[in-house]
PDB file of C-alpha atoms and ligand atoms in Angstrom:
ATOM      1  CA  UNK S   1      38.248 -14.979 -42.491  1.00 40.00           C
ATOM      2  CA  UNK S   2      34.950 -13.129 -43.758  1.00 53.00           C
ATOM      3  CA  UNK S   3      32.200 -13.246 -41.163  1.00 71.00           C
ATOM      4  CA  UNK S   4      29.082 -15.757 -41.313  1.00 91.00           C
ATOM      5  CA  UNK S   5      26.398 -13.500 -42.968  1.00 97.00           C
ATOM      6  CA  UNK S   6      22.948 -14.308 -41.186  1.00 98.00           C
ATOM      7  CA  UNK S   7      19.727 -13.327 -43.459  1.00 98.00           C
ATOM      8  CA  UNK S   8      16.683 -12.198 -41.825  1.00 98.00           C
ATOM      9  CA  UNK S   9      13.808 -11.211 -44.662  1.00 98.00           C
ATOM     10  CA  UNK S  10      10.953  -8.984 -43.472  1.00 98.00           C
ATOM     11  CA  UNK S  11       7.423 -10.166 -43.642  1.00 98.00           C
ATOM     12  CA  UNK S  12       5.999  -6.633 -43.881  1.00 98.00           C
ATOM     13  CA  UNK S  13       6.113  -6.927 -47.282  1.00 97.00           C
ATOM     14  CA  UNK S  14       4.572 -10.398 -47.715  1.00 98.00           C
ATOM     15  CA  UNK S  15       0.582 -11.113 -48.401  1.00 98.00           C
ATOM     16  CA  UNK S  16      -0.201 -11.029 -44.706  1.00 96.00           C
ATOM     17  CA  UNK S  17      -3.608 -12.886 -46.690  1.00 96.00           C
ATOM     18  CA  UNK S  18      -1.549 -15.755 -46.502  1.00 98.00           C
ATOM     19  CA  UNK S  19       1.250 -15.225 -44.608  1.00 98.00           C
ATOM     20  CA  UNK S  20       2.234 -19.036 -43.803  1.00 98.00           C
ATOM     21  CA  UNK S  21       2.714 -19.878 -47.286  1.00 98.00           C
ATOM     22  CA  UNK S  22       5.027 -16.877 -47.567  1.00 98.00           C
ATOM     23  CA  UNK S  23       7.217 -17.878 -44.435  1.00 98.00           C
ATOM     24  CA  UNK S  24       7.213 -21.033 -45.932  1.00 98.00           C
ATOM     25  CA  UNK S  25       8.918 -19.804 -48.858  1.00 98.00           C
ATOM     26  CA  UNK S  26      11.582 -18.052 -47.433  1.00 98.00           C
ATOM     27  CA  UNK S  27      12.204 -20.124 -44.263  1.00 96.00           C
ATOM     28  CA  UNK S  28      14.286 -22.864 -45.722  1.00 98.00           C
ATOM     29  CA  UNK S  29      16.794 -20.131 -47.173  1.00 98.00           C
ATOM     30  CA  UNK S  30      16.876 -18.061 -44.160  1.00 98.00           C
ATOM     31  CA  UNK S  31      18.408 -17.766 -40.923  1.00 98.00           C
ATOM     32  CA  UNK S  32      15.894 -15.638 -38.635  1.00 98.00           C
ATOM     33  CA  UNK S  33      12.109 -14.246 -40.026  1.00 98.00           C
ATOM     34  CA  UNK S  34      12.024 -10.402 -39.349  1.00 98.00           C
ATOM     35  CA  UNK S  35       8.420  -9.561 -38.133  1.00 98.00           C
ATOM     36  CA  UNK S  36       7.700  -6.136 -38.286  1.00 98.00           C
ATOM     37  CA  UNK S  37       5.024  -4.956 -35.315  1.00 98.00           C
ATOM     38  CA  UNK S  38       3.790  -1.500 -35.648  1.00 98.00           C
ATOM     39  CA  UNK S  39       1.328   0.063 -33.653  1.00 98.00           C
ATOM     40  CA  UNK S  40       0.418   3.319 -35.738  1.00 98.00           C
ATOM     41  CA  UNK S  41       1.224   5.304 -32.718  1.00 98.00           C
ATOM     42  CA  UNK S  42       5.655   4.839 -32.670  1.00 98.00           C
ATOM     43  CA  UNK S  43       5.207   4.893 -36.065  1.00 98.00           C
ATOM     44  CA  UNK S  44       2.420   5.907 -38.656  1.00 97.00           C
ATOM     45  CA  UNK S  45       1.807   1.975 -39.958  1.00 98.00           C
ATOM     46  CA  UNK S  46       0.101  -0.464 -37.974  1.00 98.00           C
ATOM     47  CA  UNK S  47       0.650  -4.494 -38.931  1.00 98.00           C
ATOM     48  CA  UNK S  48       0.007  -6.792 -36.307  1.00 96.00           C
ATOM     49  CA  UNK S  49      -0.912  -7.701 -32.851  1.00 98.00           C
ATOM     50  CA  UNK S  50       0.909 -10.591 -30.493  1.00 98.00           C
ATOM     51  CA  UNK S  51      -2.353 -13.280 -31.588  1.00 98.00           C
ATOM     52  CA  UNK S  52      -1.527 -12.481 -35.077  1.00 98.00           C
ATOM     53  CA  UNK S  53       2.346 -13.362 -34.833  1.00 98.00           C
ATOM     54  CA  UNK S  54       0.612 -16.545 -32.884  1.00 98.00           C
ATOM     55  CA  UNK S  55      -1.041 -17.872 -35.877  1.00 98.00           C
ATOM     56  CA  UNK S  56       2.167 -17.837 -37.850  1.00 98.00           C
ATOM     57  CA  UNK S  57       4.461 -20.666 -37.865  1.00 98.00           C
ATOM     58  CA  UNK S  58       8.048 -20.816 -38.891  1.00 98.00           C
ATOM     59  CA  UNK S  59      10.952 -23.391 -38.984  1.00 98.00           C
ATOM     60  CA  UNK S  60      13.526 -20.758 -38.095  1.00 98.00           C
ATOM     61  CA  UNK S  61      13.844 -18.701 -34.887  1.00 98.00           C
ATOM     62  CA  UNK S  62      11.292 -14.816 -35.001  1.00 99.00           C
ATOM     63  CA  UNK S  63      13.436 -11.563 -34.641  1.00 99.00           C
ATOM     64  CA  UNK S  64      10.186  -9.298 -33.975  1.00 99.00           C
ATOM     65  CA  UNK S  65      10.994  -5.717 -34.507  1.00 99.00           C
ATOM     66  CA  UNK S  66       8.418  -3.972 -31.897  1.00 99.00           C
ATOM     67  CA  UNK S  67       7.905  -0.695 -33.451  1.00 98.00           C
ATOM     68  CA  UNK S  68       5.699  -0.041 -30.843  1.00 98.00           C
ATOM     69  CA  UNK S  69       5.530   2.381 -27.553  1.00 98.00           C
ATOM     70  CA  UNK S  70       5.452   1.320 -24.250  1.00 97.00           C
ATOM     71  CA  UNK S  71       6.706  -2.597 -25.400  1.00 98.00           C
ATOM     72  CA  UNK S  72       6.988  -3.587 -21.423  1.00 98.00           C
ATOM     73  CA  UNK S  73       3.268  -3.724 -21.283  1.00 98.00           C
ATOM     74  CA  UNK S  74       3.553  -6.300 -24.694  1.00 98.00           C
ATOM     75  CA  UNK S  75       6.503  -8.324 -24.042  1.00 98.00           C
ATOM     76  CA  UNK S  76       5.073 -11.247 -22.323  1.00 98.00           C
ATOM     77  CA  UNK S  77       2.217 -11.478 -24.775  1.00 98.00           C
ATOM     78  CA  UNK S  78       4.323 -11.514 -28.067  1.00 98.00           C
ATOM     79  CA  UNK S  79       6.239 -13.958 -26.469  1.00 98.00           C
ATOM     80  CA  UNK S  80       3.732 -16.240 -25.693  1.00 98.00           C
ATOM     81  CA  UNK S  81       2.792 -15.664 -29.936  1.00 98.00           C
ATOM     82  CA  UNK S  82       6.465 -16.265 -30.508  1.00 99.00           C
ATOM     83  CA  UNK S  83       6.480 -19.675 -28.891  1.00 98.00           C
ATOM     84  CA  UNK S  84       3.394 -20.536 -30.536  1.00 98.00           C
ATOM     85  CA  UNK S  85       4.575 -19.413 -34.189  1.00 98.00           C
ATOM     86  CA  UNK S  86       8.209 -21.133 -33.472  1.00 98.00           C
ATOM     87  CA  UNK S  87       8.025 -23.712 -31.002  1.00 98.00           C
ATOM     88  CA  UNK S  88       9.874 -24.299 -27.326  1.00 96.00           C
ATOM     89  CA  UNK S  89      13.474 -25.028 -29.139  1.00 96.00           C
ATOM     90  CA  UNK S  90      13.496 -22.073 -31.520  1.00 98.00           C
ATOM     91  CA  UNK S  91      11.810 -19.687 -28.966  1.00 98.00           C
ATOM     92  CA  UNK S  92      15.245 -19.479 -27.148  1.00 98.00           C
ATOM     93  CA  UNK S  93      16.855 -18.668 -30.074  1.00 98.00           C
ATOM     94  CA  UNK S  94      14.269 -15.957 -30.856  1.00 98.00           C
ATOM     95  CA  UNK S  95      14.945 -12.205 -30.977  1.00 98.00           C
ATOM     96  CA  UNK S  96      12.166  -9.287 -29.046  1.00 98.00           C
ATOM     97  CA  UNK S  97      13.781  -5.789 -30.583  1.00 99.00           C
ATOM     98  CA  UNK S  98      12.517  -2.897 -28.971  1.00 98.00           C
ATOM     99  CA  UNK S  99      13.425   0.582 -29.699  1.00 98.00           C
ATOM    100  CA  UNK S 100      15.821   3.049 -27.492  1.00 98.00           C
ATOM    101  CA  UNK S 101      13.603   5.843 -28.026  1.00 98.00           C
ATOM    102  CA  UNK S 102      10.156   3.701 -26.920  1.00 98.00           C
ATOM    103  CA  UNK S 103      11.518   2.621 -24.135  1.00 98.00           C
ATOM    104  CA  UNK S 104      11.349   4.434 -20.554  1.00 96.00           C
ATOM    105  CA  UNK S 105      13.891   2.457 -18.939  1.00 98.00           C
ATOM    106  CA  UNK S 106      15.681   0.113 -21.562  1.00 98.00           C
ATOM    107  CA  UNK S 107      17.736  -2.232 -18.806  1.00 98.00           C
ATOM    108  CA  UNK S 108      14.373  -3.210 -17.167  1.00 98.00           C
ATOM    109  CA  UNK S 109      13.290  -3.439 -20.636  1.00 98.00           C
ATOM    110  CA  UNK S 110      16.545  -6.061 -21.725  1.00 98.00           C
ATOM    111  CA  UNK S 111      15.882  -7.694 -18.623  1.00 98.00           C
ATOM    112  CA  UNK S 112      12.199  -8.814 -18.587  1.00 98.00           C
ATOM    113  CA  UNK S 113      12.696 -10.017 -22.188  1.00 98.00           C
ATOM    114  CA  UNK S 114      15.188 -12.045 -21.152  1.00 98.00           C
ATOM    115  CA  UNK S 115      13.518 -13.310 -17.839  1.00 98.00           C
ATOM    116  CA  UNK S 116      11.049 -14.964 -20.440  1.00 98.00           C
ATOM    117  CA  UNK S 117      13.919 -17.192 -22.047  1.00 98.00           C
ATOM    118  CA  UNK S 118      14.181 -14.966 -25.572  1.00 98.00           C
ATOM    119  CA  UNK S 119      17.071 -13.300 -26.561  1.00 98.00           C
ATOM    120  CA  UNK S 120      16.715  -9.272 -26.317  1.00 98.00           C
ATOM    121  CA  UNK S 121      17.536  -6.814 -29.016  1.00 98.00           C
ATOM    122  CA  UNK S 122      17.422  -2.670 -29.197  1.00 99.00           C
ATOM    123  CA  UNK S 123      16.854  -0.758 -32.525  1.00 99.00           C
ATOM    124  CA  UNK S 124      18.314   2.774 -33.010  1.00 98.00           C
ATOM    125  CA  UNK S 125      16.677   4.866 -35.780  1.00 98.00           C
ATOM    126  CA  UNK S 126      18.753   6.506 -37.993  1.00 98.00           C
ATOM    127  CA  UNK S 127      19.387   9.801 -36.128  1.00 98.00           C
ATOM    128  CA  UNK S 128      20.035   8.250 -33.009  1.00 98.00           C
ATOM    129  CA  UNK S 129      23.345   7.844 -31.863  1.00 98.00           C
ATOM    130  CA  UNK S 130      25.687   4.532 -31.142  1.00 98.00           C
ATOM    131  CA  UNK S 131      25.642   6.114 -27.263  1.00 98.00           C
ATOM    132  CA  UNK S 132      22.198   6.732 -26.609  1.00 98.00           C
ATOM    133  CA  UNK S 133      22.930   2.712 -25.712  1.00 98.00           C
ATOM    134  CA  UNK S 134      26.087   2.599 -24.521  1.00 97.00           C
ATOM    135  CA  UNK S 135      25.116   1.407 -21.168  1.00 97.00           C
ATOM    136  CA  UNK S 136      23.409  -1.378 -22.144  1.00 98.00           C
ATOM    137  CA  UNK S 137      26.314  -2.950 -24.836  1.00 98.00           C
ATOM    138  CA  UNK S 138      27.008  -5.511 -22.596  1.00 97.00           C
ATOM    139  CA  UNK S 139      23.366  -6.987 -21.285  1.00 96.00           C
ATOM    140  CA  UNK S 140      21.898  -6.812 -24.968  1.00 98.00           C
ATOM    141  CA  UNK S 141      22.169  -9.670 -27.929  1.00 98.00           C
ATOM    142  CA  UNK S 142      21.777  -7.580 -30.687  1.00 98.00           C
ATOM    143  CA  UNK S 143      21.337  -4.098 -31.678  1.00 98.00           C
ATOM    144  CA  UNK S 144      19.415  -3.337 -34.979  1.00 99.00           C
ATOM    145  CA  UNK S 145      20.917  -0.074 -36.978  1.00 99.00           C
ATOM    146  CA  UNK S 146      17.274   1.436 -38.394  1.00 98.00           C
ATOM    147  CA  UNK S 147      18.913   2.133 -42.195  1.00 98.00           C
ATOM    148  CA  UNK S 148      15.554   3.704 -42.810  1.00 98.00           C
ATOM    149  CA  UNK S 149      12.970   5.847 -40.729  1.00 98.00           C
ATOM    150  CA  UNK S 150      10.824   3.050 -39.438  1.00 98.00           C
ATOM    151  CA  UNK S 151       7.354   2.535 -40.700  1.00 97.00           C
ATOM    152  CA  UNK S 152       7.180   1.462 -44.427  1.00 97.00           C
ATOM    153  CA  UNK S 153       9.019  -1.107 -46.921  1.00 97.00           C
ATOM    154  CA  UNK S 154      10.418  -0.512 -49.611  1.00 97.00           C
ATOM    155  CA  UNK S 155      12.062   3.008 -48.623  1.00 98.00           C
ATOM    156  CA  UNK S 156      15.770   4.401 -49.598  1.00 98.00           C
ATOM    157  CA  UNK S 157      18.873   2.881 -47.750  1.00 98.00           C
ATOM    158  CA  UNK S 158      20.426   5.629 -45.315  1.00 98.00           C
ATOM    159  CA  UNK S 159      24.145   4.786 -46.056  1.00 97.00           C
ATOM    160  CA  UNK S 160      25.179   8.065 -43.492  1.00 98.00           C
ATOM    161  CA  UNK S 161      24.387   5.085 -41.018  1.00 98.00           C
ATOM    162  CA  UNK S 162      27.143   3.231 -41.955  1.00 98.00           C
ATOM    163  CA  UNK S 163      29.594   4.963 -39.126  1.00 98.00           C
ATOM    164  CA  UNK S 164      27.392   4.181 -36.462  1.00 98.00           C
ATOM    165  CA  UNK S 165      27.737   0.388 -37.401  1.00 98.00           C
ATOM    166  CA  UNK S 166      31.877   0.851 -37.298  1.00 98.00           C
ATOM    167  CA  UNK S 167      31.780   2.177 -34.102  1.00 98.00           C
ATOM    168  CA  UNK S 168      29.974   0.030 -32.641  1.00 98.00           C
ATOM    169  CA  UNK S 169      31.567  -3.205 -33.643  1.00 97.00           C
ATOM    170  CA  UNK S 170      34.966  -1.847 -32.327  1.00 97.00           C
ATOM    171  CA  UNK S 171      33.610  -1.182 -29.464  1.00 97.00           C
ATOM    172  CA  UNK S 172      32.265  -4.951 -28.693  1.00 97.00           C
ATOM    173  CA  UNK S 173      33.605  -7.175 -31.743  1.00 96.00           C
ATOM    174  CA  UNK S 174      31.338  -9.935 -30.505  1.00 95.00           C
ATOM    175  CA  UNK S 175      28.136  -7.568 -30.133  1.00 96.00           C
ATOM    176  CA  UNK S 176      25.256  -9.069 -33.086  1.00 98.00           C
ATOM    177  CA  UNK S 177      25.011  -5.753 -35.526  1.00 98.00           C
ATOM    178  CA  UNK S 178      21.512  -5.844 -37.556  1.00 98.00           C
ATOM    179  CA  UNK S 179      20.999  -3.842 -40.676  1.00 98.00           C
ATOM    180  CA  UNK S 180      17.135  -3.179 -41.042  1.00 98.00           C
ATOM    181  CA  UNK S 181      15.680  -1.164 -44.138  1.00 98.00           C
ATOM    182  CA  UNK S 182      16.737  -0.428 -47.910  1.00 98.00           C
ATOM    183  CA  UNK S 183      18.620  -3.831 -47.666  1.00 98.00           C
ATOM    184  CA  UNK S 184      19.463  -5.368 -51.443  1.00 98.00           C
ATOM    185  CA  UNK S 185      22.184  -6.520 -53.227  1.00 98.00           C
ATOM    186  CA  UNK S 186      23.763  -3.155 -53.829  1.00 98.00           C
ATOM    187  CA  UNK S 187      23.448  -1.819 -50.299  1.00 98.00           C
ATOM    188  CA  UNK S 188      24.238  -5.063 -48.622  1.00 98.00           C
ATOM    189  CA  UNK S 189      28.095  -4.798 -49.679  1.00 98.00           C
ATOM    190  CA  UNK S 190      28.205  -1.382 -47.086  1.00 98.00           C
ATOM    191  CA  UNK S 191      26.825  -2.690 -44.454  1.00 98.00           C
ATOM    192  CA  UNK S 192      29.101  -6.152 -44.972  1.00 97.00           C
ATOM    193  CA  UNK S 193      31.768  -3.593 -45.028  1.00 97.00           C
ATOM    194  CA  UNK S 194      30.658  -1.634 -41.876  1.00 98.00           C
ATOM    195  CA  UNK S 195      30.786  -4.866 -39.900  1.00 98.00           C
ATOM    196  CA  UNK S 196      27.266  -5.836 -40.211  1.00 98.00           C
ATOM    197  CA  UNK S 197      26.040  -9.615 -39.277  1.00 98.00           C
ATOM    198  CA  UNK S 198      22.341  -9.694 -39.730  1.00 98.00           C
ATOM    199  CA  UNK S 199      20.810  -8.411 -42.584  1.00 98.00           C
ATOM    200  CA  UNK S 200      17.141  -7.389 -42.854  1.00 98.00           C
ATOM    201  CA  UNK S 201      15.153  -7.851 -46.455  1.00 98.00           C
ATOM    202  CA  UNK S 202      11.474  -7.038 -47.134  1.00 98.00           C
ATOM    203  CA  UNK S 203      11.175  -5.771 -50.448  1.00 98.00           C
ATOM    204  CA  UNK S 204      14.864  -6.868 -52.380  1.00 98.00           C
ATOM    205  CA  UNK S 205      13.042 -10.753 -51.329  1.00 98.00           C
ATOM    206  CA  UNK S 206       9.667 -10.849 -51.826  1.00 98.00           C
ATOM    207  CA  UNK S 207       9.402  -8.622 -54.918  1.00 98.00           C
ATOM    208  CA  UNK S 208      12.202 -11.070 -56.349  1.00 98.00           C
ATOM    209  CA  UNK S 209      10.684 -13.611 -58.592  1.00 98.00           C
ATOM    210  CA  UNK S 210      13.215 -15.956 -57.169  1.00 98.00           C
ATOM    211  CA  UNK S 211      13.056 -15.103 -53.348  1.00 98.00           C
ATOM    212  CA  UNK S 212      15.813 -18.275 -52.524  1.00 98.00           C
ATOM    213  CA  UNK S 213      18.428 -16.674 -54.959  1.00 98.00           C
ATOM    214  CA  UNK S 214      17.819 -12.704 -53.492  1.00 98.00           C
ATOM    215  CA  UNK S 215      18.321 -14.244 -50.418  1.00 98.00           C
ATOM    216  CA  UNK S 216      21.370 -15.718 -51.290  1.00 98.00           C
ATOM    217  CA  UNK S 217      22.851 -13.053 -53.531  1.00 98.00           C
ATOM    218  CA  UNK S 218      22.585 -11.100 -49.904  1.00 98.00           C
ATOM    219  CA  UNK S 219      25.308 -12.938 -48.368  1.00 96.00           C
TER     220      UNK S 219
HETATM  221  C1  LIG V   1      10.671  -0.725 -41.499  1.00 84.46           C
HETATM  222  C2  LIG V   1      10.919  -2.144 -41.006  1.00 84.46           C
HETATM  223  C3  LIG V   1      11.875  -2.886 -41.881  1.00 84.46           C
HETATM  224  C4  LIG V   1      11.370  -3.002 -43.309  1.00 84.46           C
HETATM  225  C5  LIG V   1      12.454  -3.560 -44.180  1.00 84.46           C
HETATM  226  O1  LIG V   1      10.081   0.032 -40.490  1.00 84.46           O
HETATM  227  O2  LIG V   1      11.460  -2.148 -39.708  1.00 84.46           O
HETATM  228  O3  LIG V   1      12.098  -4.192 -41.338  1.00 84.46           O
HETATM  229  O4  LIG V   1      10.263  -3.870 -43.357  1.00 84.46           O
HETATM  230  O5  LIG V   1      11.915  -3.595 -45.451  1.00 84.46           O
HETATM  231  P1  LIG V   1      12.767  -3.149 -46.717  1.00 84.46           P
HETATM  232  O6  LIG V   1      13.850  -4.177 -46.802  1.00 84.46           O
HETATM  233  O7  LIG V   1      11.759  -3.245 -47.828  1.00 84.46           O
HETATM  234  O8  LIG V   1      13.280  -1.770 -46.444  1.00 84.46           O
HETATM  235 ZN1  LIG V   2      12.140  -4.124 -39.046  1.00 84.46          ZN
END
């Protein structure tokens, strides 16, 4: 039986000028709204800031990508933005992803996101292994393979990632596997392959002219 394919399309490369009417376009077809938070210092791109996220709204559950270092002195305050962009219901149901290699002490990390009723999530970038998290497989929701170095849209699709995504779904069949960068038709058949669940798409959706179909053709 395949696997439910769950499509999460990037905002980063929306018009953050009008960024409601661009959730709006996506949301019906979609199953979470990647938002991309980048603080110029984890990575050389800055986008937004926990009051911007709380001026968005969305009819489907947030899976924020903090690309950001030191995210335990953020948490709270994206989650507050969260539940304002999403609502009490879909909150719960909403992802906080911080990265392995921003955090000090990533349990403590899992844990306070989860203390504030969202689900928790760690991304890996591409050269860092399935272990560097292997103590945490079991207190996490999701882990997000990083298919691209972090920071931009629109970039090349690492495919050498592709292992790291086998692994770790034999290790915990059940564990939520993202895919996040270089995500489009093409590429989406590896990492359905590897095992993947959750599929990230900036650029493949909103440079489509029919964002509903490129979302579709994704899964
Ligand atoms: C990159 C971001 C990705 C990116 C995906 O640092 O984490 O979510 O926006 O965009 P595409 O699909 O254009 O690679
Ligand atoms: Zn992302």
């Amino acid at each position: 039986m395949s696997q439910r394919i769950y499509i999460a399309p990037s905002i980063l490369s929306a018009d953050f000028g009008k960024i409601n009417e661009e959730i709006a376009s996506i949301d019906p077809y979609s199953d979470l709204i990647h938002v991309d938070v980048m603080d110029g210092h984890f990575v050389p791109n800055i986008t937004f800031g926990p009051g911007q996220v709380g001026h968005m709204r969305s009819k489907k559950p947030f899976d924020v990508h903090l690309m950001i270092e030191n995210p335990d002195k953020y948490i709270s305050e994206f989650a507050k933005g969260v539940k304002s962009a999403v609502g009490e219901e879909l909150y719960a149901q909403s992802y906080l992803v911080v990265h392995q290699e921003a955090t000090k002490d990533l349990p403590t990390t899992l844990r306070a996101i989860k203390a504030l009723g969202m689900k928790a999530g760690v991304a890996l970038n591409p050269a860092t292994p399935w272990d560097a998290i292997e103590g945490v497989l079991d207190d996490v929701d999701m882990v997000v393979c990083m298919t691209v170095n972090p920071g931009f849209g629109g970039q090349k699709f690492i495919d050498s990632v592709m292992p790291k995504v086998v692994k770790l779904k034999e290790l915990k069949p059940k564990l939520l596997i993202e895919i996040d960068g270089g995500v489009n038709d093409q590429t989406s058949k590896l990492c359905k392959e590897a095992g993947a669940d959750v599929l990230v798409a900036g650029n493949f959706v909103f440079s489509s002219p029919d964002r509903k179909a490129a979302i579709e053709s994704l899964r």
